Coordinates of C-alpha atoms and ligand atoms in Angstrom, one line a residue:
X32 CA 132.1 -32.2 93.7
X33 CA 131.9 -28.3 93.8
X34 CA 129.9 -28.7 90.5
X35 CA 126.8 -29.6 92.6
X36 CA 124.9 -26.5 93.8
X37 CA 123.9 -28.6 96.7
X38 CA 127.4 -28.9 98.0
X39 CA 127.9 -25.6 97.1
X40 CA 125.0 -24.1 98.8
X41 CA 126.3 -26.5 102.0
X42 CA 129.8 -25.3 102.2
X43 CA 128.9 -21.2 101.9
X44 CA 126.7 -22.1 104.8
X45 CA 128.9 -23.8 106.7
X46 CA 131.8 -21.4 106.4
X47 CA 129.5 -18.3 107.0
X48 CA 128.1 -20.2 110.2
X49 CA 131.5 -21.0 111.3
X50 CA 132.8 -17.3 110.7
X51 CA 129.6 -15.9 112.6
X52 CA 130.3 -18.6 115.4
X53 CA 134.0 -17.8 115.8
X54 CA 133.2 -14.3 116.2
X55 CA 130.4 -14.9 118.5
X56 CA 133.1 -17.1 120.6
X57 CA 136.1 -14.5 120.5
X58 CA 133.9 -11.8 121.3
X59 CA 131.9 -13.8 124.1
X60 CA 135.2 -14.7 125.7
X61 CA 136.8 -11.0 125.2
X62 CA 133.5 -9.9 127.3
X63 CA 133.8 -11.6 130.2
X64 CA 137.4 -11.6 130.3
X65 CA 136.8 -7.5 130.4
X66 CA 134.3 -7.8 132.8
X67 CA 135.8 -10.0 135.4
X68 CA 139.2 -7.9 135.5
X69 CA 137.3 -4.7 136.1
X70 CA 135.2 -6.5 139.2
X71 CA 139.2 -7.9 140.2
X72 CA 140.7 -4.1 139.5
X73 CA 137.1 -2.5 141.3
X74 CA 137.2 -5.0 144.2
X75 CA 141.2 -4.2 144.6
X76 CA 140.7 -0.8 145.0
X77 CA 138.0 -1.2 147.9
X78 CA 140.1 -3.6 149.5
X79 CA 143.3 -1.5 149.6
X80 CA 141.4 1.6 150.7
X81 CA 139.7 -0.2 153.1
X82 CA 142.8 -1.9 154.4
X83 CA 144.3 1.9 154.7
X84 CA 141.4 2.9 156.4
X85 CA 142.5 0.1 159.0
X86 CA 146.3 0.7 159.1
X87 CA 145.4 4.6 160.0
X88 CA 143.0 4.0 162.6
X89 CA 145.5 1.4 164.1
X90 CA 148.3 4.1 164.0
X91 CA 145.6 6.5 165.6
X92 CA 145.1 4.6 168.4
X93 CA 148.6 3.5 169.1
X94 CA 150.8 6.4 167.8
X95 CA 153.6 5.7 169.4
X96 CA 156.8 5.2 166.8
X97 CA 157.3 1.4 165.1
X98 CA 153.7 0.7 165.5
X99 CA 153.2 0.6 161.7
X100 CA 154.4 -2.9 162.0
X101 CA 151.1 -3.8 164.1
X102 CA 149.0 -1.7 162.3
X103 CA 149.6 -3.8 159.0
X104 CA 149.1 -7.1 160.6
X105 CA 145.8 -6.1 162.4
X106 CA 144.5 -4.5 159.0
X107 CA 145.7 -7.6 157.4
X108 CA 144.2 -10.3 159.4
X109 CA 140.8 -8.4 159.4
X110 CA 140.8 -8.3 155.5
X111 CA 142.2 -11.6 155.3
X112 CA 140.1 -12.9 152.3
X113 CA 141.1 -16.2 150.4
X114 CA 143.2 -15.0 147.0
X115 CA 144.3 -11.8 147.8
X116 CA 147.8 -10.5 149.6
X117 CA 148.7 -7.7 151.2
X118 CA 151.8 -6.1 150.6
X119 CA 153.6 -3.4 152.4
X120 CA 156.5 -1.5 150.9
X121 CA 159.1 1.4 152.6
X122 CA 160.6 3.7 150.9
X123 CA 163.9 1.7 150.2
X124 CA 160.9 -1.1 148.9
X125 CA 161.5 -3.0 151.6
X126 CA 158.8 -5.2 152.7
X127 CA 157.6 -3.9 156.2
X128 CA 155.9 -7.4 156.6
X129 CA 157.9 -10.0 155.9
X130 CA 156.4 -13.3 154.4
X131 CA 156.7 -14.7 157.7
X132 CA 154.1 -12.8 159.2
X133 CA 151.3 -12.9 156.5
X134 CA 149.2 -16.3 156.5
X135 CA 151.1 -19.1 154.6
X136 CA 148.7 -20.0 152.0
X137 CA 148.1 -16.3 150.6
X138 CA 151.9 -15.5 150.1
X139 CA 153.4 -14.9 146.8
X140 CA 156.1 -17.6 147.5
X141 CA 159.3 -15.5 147.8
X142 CA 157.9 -11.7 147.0
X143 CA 160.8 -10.7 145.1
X144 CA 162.0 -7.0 146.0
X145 CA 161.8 -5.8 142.5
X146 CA 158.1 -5.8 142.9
X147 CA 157.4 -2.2 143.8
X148 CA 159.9 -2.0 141.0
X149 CA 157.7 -3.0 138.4
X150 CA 154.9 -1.0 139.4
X151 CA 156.5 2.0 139.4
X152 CA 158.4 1.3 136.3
X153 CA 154.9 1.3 134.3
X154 CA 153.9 5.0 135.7
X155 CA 156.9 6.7 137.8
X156 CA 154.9 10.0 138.3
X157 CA 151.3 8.0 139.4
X158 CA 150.3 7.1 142.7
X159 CA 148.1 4.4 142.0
X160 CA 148.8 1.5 139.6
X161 CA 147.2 -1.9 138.6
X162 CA 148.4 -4.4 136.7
X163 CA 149.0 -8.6 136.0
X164 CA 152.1 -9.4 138.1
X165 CA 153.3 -13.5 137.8
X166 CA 154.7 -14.5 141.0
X167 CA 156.3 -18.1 141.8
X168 CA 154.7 -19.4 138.5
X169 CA 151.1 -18.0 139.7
X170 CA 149.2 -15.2 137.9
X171 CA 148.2 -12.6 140.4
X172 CA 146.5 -9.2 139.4
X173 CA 148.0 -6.2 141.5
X174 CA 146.9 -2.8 142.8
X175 CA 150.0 -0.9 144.1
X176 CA 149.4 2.3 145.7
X177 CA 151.6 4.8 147.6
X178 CA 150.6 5.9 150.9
X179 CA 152.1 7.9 154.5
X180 CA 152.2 6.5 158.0
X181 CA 154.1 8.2 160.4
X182 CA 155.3 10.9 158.6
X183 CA 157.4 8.0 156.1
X184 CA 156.4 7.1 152.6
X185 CA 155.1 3.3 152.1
X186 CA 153.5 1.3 149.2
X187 CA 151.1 -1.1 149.8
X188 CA 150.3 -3.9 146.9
X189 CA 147.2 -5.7 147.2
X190 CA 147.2 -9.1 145.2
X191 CA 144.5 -11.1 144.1
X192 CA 144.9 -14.4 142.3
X193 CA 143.7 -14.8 139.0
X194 CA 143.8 -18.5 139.3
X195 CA 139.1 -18.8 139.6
X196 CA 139.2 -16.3 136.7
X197 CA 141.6 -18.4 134.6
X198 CA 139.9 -21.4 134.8
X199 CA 136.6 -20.3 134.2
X200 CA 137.7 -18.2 131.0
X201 CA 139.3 -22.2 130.2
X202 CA 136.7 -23.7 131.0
X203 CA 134.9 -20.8 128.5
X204 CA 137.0 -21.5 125.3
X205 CA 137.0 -25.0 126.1
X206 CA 133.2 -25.8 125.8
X207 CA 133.1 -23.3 122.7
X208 CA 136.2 -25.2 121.6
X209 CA 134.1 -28.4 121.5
X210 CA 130.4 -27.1 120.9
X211 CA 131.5 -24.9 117.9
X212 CA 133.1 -27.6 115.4
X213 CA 129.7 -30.1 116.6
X214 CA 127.2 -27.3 116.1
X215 CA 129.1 -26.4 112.4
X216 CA 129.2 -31.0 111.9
X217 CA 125.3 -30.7 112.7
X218 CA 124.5 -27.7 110.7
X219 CA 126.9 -28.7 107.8
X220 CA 124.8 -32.4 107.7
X221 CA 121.0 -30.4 108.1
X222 CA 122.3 -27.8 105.4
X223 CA 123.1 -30.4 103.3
X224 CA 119.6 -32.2 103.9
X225 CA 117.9 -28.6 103.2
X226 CA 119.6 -27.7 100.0
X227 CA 118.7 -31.1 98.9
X228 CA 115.4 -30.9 99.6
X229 CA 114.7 -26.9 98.2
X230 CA 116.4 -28.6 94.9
X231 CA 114.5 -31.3 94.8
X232 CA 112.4 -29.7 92.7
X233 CA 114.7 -28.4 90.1
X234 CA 116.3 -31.8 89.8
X235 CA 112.2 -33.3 89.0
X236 CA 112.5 -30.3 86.5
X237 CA 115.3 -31.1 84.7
X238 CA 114.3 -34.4 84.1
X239 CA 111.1 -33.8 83.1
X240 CA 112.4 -31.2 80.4
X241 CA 115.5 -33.6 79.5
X242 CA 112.2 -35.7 77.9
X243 CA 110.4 -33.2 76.3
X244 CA 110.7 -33.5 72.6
X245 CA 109.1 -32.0 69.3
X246 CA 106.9 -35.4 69.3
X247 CA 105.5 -34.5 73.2
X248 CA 105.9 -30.8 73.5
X249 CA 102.5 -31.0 75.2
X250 CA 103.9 -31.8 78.4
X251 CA 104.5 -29.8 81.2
X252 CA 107.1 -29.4 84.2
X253 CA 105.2 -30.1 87.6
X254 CA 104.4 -26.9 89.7
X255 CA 104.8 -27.5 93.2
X256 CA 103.7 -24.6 94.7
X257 CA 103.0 -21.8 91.6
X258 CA 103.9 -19.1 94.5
X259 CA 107.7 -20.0 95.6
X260 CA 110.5 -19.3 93.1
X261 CA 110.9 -22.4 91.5
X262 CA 107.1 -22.1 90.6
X263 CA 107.7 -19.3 89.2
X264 CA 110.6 -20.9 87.4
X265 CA 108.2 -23.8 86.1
X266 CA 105.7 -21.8 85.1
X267 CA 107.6 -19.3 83.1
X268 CA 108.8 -22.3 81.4
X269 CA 105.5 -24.0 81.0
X270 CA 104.4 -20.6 79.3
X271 CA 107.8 -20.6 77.0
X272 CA 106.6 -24.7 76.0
X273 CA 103.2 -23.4 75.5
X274 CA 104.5 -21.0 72.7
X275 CA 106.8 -23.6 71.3
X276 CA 104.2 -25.9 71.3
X277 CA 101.7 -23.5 69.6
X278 CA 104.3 -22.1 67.3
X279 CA 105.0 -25.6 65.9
X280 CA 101.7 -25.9 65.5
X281 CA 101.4 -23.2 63.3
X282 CA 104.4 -24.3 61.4
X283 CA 103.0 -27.9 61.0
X284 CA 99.9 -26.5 59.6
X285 CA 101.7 -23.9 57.4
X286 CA 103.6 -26.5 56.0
X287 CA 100.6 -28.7 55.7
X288 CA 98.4 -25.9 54.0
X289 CA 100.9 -24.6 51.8
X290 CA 101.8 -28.3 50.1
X291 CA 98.2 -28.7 49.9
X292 CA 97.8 -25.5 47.9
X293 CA 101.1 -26.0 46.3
X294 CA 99.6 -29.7 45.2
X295 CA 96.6 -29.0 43.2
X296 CA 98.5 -26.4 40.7
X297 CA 100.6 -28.7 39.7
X298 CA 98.5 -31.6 39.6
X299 CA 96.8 -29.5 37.4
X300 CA 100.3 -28.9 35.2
X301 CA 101.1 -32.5 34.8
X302 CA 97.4 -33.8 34.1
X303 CA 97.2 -30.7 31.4
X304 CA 100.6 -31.7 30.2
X305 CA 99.8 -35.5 29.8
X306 CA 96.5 -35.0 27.9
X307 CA 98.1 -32.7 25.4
X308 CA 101.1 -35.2 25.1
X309 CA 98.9 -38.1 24.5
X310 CA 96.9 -37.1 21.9
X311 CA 98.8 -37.5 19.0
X312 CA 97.2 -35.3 16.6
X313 CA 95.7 -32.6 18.2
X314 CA 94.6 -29.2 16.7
X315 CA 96.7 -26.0 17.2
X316 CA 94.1 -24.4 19.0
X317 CA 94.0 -27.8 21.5
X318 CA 97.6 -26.8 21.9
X319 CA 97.2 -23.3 22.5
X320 CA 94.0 -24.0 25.0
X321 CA 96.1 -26.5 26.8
X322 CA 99.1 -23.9 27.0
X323 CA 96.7 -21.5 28.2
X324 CA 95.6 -23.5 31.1
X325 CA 99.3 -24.9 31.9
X326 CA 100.6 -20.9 32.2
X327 CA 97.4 -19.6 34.4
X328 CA 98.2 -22.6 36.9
X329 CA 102.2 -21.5 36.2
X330 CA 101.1 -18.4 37.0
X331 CA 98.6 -19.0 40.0
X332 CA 102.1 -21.5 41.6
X333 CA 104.2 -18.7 41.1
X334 CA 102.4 -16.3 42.8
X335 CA 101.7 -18.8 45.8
X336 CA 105.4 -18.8 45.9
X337 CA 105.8 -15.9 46.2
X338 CA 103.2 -15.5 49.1
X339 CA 105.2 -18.3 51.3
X340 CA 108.4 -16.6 50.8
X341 CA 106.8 -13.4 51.6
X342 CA 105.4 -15.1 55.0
X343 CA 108.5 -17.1 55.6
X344 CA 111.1 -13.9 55.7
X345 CA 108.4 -11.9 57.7
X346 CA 108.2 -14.9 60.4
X347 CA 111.7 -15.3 60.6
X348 CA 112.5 -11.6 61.1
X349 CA 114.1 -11.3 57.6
X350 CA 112.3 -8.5 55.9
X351 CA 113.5 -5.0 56.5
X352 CA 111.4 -2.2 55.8
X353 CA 112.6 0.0 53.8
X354 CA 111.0 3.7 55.1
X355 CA 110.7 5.9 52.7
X356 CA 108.5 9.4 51.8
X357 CA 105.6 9.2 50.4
X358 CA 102.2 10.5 49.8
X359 CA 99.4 7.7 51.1
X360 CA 96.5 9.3 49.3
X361 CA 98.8 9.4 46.0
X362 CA 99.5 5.9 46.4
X363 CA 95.8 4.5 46.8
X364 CA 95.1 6.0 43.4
X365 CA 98.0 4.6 41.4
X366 CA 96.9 1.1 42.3
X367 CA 93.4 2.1 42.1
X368 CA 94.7 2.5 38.6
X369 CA 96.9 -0.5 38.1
X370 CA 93.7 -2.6 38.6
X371 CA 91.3 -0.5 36.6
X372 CA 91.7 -2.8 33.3
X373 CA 90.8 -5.9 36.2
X374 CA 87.7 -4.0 37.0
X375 CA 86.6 -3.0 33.5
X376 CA 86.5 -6.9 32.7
X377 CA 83.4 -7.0 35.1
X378 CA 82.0 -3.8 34.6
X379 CA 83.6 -2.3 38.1
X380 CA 83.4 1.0 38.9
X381 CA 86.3 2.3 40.9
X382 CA 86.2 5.6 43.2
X383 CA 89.2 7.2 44.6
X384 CA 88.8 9.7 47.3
X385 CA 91.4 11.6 49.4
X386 CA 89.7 14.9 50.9
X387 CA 93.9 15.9 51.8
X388 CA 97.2 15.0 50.9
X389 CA 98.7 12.4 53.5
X390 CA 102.3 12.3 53.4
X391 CA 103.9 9.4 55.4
X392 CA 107.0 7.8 55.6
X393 CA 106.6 3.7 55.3
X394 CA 107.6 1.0 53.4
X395 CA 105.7 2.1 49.9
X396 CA 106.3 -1.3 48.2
X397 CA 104.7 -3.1 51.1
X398 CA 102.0 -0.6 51.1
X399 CA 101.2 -1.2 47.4
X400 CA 101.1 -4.8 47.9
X401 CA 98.7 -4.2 50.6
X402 CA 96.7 -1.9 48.9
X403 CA 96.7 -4.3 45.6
X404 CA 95.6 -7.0 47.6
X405 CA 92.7 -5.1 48.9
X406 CA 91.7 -4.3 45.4
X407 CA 92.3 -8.0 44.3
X408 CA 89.7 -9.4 47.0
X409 CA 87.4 -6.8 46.4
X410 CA 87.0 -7.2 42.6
X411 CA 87.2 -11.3 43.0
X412 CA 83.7 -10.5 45.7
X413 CA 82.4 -7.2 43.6
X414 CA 80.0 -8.7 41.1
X415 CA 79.3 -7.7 37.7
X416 CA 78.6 -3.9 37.3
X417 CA 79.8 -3.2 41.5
X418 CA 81.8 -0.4 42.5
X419 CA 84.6 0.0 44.6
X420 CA 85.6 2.9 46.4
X421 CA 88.6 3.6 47.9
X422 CA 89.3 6.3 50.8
X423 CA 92.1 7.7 52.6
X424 CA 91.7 10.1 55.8
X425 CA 94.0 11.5 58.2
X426 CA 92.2 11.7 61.7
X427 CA 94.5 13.1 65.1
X428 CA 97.3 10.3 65.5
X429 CA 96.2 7.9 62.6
X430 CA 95.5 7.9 59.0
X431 CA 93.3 5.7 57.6
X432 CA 92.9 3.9 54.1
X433 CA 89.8 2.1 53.5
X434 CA 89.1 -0.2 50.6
X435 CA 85.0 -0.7 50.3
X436 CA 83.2 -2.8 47.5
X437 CA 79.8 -3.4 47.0
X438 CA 79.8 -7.8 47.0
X439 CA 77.9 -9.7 48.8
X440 CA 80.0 -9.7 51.9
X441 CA 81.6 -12.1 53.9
X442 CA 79.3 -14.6 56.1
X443 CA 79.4 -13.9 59.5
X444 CA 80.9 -17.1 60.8
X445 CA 84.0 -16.4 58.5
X446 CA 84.5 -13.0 59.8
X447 CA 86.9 -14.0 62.6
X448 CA 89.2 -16.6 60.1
X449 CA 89.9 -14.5 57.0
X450 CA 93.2 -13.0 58.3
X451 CA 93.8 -16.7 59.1
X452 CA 97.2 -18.4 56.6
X453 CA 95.2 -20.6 54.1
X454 CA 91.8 -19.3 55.1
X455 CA 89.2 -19.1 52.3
X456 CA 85.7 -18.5 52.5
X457 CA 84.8 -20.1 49.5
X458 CA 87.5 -23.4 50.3
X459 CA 84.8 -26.3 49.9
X460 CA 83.6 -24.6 46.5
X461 CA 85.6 -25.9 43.4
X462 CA 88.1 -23.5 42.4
X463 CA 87.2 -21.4 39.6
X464 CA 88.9 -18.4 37.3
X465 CA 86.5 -15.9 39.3
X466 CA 87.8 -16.5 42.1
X467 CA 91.4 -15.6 41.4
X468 CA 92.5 -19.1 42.5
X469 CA 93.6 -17.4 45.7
X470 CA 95.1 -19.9 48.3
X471 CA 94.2 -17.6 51.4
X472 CA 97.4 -15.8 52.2
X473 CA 96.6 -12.2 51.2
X474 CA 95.1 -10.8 53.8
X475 CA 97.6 -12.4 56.0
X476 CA 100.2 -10.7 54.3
X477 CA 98.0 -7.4 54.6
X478 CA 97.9 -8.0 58.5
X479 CA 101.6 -8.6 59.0
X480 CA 102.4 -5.1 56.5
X481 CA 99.6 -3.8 58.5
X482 CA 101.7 -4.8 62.5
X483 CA 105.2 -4.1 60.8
X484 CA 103.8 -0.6 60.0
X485 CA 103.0 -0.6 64.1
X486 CA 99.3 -0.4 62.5
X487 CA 96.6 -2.8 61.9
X488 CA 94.0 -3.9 59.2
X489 CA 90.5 -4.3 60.5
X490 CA 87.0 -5.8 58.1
X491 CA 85.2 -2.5 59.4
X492 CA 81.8 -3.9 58.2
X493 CA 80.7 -6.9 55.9
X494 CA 77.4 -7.4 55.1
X495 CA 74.9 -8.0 52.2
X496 CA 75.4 -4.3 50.9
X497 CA 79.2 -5.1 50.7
X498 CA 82.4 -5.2 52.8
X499 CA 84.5 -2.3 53.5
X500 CA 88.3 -3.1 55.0
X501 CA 90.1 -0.3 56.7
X502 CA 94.1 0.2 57.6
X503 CA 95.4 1.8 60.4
X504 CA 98.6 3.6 60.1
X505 CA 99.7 5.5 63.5
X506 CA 101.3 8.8 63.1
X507 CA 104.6 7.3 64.7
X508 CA 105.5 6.2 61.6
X509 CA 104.3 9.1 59.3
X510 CA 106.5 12.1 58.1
X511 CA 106.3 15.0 60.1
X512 CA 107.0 17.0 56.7
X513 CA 105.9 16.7 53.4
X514 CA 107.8 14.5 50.8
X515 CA 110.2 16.7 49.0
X516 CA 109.4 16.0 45.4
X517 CA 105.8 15.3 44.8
X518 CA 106.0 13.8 41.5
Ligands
LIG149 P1 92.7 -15.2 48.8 O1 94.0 -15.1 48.3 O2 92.1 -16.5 48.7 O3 91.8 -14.1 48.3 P2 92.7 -13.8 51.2 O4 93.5 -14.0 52.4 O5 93.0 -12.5 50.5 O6 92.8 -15.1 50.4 O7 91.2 -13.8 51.7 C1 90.7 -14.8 52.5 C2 89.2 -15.0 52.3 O8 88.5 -13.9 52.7 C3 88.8 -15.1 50.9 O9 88.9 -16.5 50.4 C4 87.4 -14.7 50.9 O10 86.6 -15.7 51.2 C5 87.3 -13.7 52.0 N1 87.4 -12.3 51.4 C6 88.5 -11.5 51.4 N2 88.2 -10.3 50.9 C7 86.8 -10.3 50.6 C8 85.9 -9.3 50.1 N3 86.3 -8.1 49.8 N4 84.6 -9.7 50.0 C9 84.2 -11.0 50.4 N5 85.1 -11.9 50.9 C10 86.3 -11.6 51.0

C-alpha cells in the first residue's frame, strides 16, 4: 500500500498536520493555563493586601487588646467573594478564626494545622509565598503571607478555588481532544482526494507512454498545462520521443539507403558472373573484360563498406581519436600527391599552397581521409584539363584548409543536401566510371571528422566557375608547439 505515492503523499500529510496540531493544542492549553494562574496569583495578592488594609484599620479604631479577633471577621465579611478563604494564622499556627466563624460554603472542610506548615516549608526565610494547596479533596491556589497586629506575628492565607479554572482548561483539552483526531479524519480523506487528483496526470502519462512503441513513436503524452511541473515533465518527454522518433528515422532510412546502394553492386556481380558463366566458349579477353568489371564493382562494395562501418562506429560513439602531432599544411600536400596520378588521367592540374607551417595536433588518419575525400569529389566534378588548388591558412583561433576545383559546381537546390548520408547530386543519372560510383557518404564522413575535430566543413562557394570547400579546425585542438620531428 505504501508503494502508492498517493498514500504516501497522504500519510506525510497527515502525520505532519497531526504533529503541527498537537503542538498547537499543548501549547494553546500551556498558555491559558499560565495566564489564568497569574490573574489567580495577581488577584490573590490584591485581595490579601486589601484584606490587611481592613484588619489594620479595624485594629486602629478599636485598639484595645483581643480585638484582632473582630478585626478578621469584619475584613473577612467585607471581602467575602465566592471561591476564596481567608485564613488567619498566630505564631504557634493556630488559626485565630476558627472554621466556625468564616461562612460555611468557603471553608476548606477541616483546615488542617499543617497548613502554614507547608507554606513555610517551600521558602522558610520569605515572607510571602503562593502556591497550589489540595484541601478536603478540592484544589485551592494559596497566597500565605506574614504579617503584625498588635505587636504579635500572624499569617494570613488567602485561598481561591481552582475548581472554574479546572474545568475550563477540561473543557479546553476536551474539545481539542475531539476536534483534533476529526480535523486530521477530514484532512487525511481531502489529502487523499488532492494527491489523487495532482497525480492524475502522471497516472494519464504512464499509460499513454506504456503504449508507445517503435511502430507509433509519433505520439505524444497530453500536456495539461505546459507551465506546472508535470508539464514540464511531459514535455521534456515529448522532446526526448521527438529525438527517438527522428533518430529512428534516420536509422530506417540509413538502413534503407545503404541496402539500396549495397544492392546494385552486387546485382551487378551476379549478372556479370552469370553472363560469363553461360557462355561456354568465350574469348580470354571476354574473361578478362568480365573480371575487370566484377573487381571495380568488388571494389566500389568494399569501399561502401567501409563507409557504413565508418558511419556506424562514429554514430555509436565507437571511434576514438587518436590526437597526434602533425603539420596540417604538410599533410594537404602528401595527399595532394597521393591523388596526382588520379588527376593526370584527366589532365588535372593540382596546386598546393601553405603561405606557413601549421602544426596541429588531431587525428592525422581522419584528416587524410578527409582531405582525400575532398580531392576525390573534386576530381570526379573537375573536367578534363581543370585545376585544383588546395590551401591551408592559419587565421587567430582557427586554421583553415580549403579544397577548390574549377567544375561546374553544384546546383543551387543541392547545396543544402550534399552533407546529407546517401545524398548525390547526380542520383537520377545512370551511374557511370566518371563519377567514381560514389554512394553519397563522403562528405558525410567529412562533416562528422570535421564536428569530432570540434570544427566544421562548410561548401564556401559553388558556382559555374567551380566549387571551393573549406574546413574549420579551432585552435583548441591544435598544438601549442611545433611537432618534434618534422620529417
Ligand atoms: P559521393 O561519394 O557520391 O561523391 P559525397 O557525399 O562525397 O558522395 O558527395 C555528395 C554529392 O555532392 C555528390 O554526389 C555530388 O553531387 C556533390 N559534390 C560533392 N563534391 C562536389 C564537387 N567538388 N563538385 C560538384 N559536386 C560535388
Amino acid at each position: 500500500m505504501l508503494d502508492s505515492v498517493r498514500v504516501r503523499l497522504t500519510f506525510w500529510y497527515t502525520a505532519v498536520l497531526t504533529c503541527v496540531l498537537v503542538v498547537l493544542a499543548l501549547t494553546t492549553y500551556f498558555v491559558l493555563r499560565q495566564s489564568s494562574m497569574r490573574r489567580t496569583d495577581n488577584s490573590l495578592v490584591e485581595l490579601a493586601d486589601a484584606f490587611l488594609t481592613t484588619v489594620n484599620a479595624e485594629l486602629h479604631d478599636q485598639p484595645e487588646a483581643g480585638s484582632l479577633q473582630n478585626a478578621v471577621q469584619t475584613a473577612t465579611s467585607e471581602h467575602s467573594f465566592r471561591d476564596f478563604v481567608f485564613l488567619v494564622f498566630d505564631q504557634q499556627n493556630r488559626a485565630v478564626v476558627t472554621s466556625q466563624d468564616l461562612p460555611a460554603q468557603l471553608l476548606p472542610t477541616q483546615a488542617p494545622p499543617d497548613l502554614v506548615q507547608k507554606f513555610t516549608d517551600t521558602a522558610p526565610q520569605s515572607s510571602r509565598q503562593i502556591r497550589n494547596v489540595r484541601l478536603g479533596g478540592q484544589h485551592y491556589r494559596g497566597y500565605a503571607r506574614r504579617f503584625l497586629a498588635e505587636g504579635q506575628p500572624y499569617t494570613l492565607i488567602v485561598l481561591q478555588s481552582l475548581h472554574t479554572q479546572n474545568e475550563f482548561l477540561e473543557q479546553v483539552s476536551g474539545t481539542f481532544a475531539l476536534i483534533i483526531p476529526l480535523a486530521i479524519l477530514l484532512a487525511s480523506i481531502g489529502g487523499y482526494f488532492l494527491a489523487r487528483r495532482s497525480l492524475s496526470p502522471v497516472v494519464a502519462m504512464s499509460a499513454q507512454a506504456g503504449q508507445i512503441g517503435a511502430t507509433n513513436l509519433h505520439e505524444r503524452l497530453p500536456v495539461q498545462n505546459a507551465k506546472d511541473e508535470l508539464g514540464l515533465l511531459a514535455a521534456s518527454f515529448n522532446e526526448l520521443l521527438d529525438r527517438l522518433d527522428q533518430s529512428f528515422e534516420r536509422q530506417r532510412r540509413f538502413v534503407a539507403d545503404a541496402s539500396h546502394e549495397l544492392r546494385t553492386p552486387v546485382a551487378v556481380l551476379c549478372g556479370e558472373a552469370e553472363v560469363a558463366l553461360s557462355q561456354s566458349a568465350r574469348s580470354p579477353e571476354e574473361y578478362r573484360e568480365s573480371l575487370d568489371v566484377l573487381r571495380k564493382e568488388a571494389h566500389r562494395l568494399k569501399h561502401i563498406i567501409e563507409d557504413l562501418f565508418t558511419l556506424a562506429r562514429a554514430d555509436a560513439g565507437q571511434y576514438p581519436l587518436i590526437a597526434t602531432d602533425f603539420y596540417l599544411d604538410e599533410l594537404a600536400a602528401e595527399c595532394a600527391r597521393s591523388v596526382r596520378t588520379l588527376a593526370l588521367a584527366k589532365q588535372i592540374t593540382i596546386h598546393c599552397e601553405a603561405v606557413r607551417e601549421i602544426p596541429v595536433r588531431a587525428d592525422e588518419a581522419l584528416l587524410r581521409r578527409m582531405i582525400l575525400n575532398l580531392l576525390d569529389n573534386a576530381i570526379k566534378h573537375t573536367p578534363q584539363g581543370g585545376s585544383i588548388s588546395v590551401a591551408c591558412h592559419r587565421q587567430d583561433s582557427v586554421c583553415t584548409l580549403s579544397v577548390a576545383d574549377s567544375g561546374s559546381g553544384i546546383p543551387a537546390e543541392f547545396q543544402t543536401h550534399i552533407f546529407e548520408r546517401f545524398f548525390r547530386a547526380d542520383k537520377v543519372r545512370a551511374r557511370t566510371e566518371s563519377d567514381g560510383g560514389g554512394a553519397g557518404l563522403g562528405l558525410s564522413i567529412c562533416r562528422w571528422i570535421a564536428e569530432a575535430h570540434q570544427g566544421r566543413v562548410e561548401l564556401t562557394s559553388s558556382g559555374p566557375a567551380g566549387s571551393t570547400f573549406t574546413f574549420f579546425l579551432p585552435l583548441t585542438s591544435i598544438a601549442a608547439e611545433p611537432p618534434a620531428n618534422r620529417g
